[in-house]
């Protein structure tokens, strides 16, 4: 082998390693009920992301809006990983008009300097988590919120922070959505399939991440239909901030971009010490989704509700939620 050929072979191996690491890192992304509805196909210098309907929620998420949003978060995680490996990526969203499940294509484009910010974001992926415990009595710093809103905006979505009167409207809608879901047997069956127990298969939400009693909160959190093992204090999250992740249209592309923005905002919040809890019940139920749209003056479309709060220093370490093994989500061509 000539020197040039050996260098080229080494480059190809390095590219494959970076892409493989990106797909593995993307597996840490948040997803509705921890379904991880993504499938990555890895070729020489390219990663293709497909929606995996086998881990979709037919009843809760019939349009796959929350699954696609989750995939968007995975795309952003992959981009963070590749930036930390010194790669600029050419990203094509929905690259195949004939196949709407082909959500994204990431191609290594050219080398870029690795920045301390890129390394920090990659480290933050390992720290980010959903925290269903009450937030502390400390208020969320307005400057930190502005930085989170800017991070979401830079990734292509909006974040509307609700006024106190709107939070009460949100609470009413969340209560209505929970009752609608609780009344439907198919909805409950799907929830029970994905939550509770010890989850040996690496997906779904284990009891360790489900509160052992209903936390005191202004806006009801997810009603899992049973209590788990997560210790929660009797504190009330009255100083939490509630916000709507939104955008101008309501298409697959918008849900994908919303997921990227969710990841960008969540990683930024984590770096600022702000806890994040997504609340999607009002988005899942058509009537309450329309109601949440009123809170945006009917101008934009809501994708997800988020609670932001200061971490309660009395809380122990964050609960661990498992992930599927890489060989179940990554296919090497
Ligand atoms: C689109 C979306 C919707 C979610 N909805 C809720 C929700 O309504 N209630 C909740 O407690 N967690 C919700 N989550 C958090 C997921 O359950 C969580 O991301 C998943 O279990 C993985 O755990 P982790 O975020 O700690 O890694 C949602 C996450 C996403 C991405």
mmCIF file of N, CA, C and O in Angstrom, residues 1 4-17:
data_model
loop_
_atom_site.group_PDB
_atom_site.id
_atom_site.type_symbol
_atom_site.label_atom_id
_atom_site.label_comp_id
_atom_site.label_asym_id
_atom_site.label_seq_id
_atom_site.Cartn_x
_atom_site.Cartn_y
_atom_site.Cartn_z
ATOM 1 N N UNK A 1 0.845 -1.205 0.000
ATOM 2 C CA UNK A 1 0.000 0.000 0.000
ATOM 3 C C UNK A 1 0.881 1.256 0.000
ATOM 4 O O UNK A 1 1.864 1.320 0.741
ATOM 5 N N UNK A 4 0.084 7.326 0.473
ATOM 6 C CA UNK A 4 -1.179 8.063 0.294
ATOM 7 C C UNK A 4 -2.374 7.154 0.560
ATOM 8 O O UNK A 4 -3.342 7.554 1.226
ATOM 9 N N UNK A 5 -2.281 5.911 0.083
ATOM 10 C CA UNK A 5 -3.404 4.971 0.286
ATOM 11 C C UNK A 5 -3.552 4.636 1.768
ATOM 12 O O UNK A 5 -4.670 4.516 2.281
ATOM 13 N N UNK A 6 -2.387 4.502 2.464
ATOM 14 C CA UNK A 6 -2.450 4.185 3.900
ATOM 15 C C UNK A 6 -3.092 5.339 4.670
ATOM 16 O O UNK A 6 -3.898 5.128 5.584
ATOM 17 N N UNK A 7 -2.740 6.582 4.272
ATOM 18 C CA UNK A 7 -3.322 7.753 4.954
ATOM 19 C C UNK A 7 -4.826 7.791 4.710
ATOM 20 O O UNK A 7 -5.626 8.023 5.616
ATOM 21 N N UNK A 8 -5.175 7.503 3.450
ATOM 22 C CA UNK A 8 -6.614 7.526 3.113
ATOM 23 C C UNK A 8 -7.389 6.459 3.920
ATOM 24 O O UNK A 8 -8.479 6.709 4.436
ATOM 25 N N UNK A 9 -6.771 5.271 4.046
ATOM 26 C CA UNK A 9 -7.431 4.187 4.794
ATOM 27 C C UNK A 9 -7.597 4.581 6.263
ATOM 28 O O UNK A 9 -8.635 4.327 6.880
ATOM 29 N N UNK A 10 -6.536 5.225 6.811
ATOM 30 C CA UNK A 10 -6.617 5.653 8.218
ATOM 31 C C UNK A 10 -7.710 6.708 8.388
ATOM 32 O O UNK A 10 -8.470 6.703 9.361
ATOM 33 N N UNK A 11 -7.807 7.632 7.391
ATOM 34 C CA UNK A 11 -8.855 8.678 7.437
ATOM 35 C C UNK A 11 -10.238 8.036 7.426
ATOM 36 O O UNK A 11 -11.133 8.446 8.170
ATOM 37 N N UNK A 12 -10.403 7.039 6.560
ATOM 38 C CA UNK A 12 -11.709 6.378 6.447
ATOM 39 C C UNK A 12 -12.089 5.719 7.771
ATOM 40 O O UNK A 12 -13.232 5.801 8.217
ATOM 41 N N UNK A 13 -11.101 5.099 8.415
ATOM 42 C CA UNK A 13 -11.386 4.453 9.706
ATOM 43 C C UNK A 13 -11.760 5.502 10.748
ATOM 44 O O UNK A 13 -12.687 5.311 11.540
ATOM 45 N N UNK A 14 -11.069 6.640 10.722
ATOM 46 C CA UNK A 14 -11.367 7.700 11.705
ATOM 47 C C UNK A 14 -12.775 8.253 11.474
ATOM 48 O O UNK A 14 -13.518 8.522 12.424
ATOM 49 N N UNK A 15 -13.150 8.395 10.198
ATOM 50 C CA UNK A 15 -14.493 8.903 9.884
ATOM 51 C C UNK A 15 -15.552 7.928 10.379
ATOM 52 O O UNK A 15 -16.558 8.319 10.985
ATOM 53 N N UNK A 16 -15.321 6.645 10.129
ATOM 54 C CA UNK A 16 -16.298 5.628 10.561
ATOM 55 C C UNK A 16 -16.434 5.630 12.080
ATOM 56 O O UNK A 16 -17.526 5.501 12.624
ATOM 57 N N UNK A 17 -15.289 5.803 12.770
ATOM 58 C CA UNK A 17 -15.328 5.831 14.249
ATOM 59 C C UNK A 17 -16.134 7.027 14.746
ATOM 60 O O UNK A 17 -16.941 6.920 15.663
#
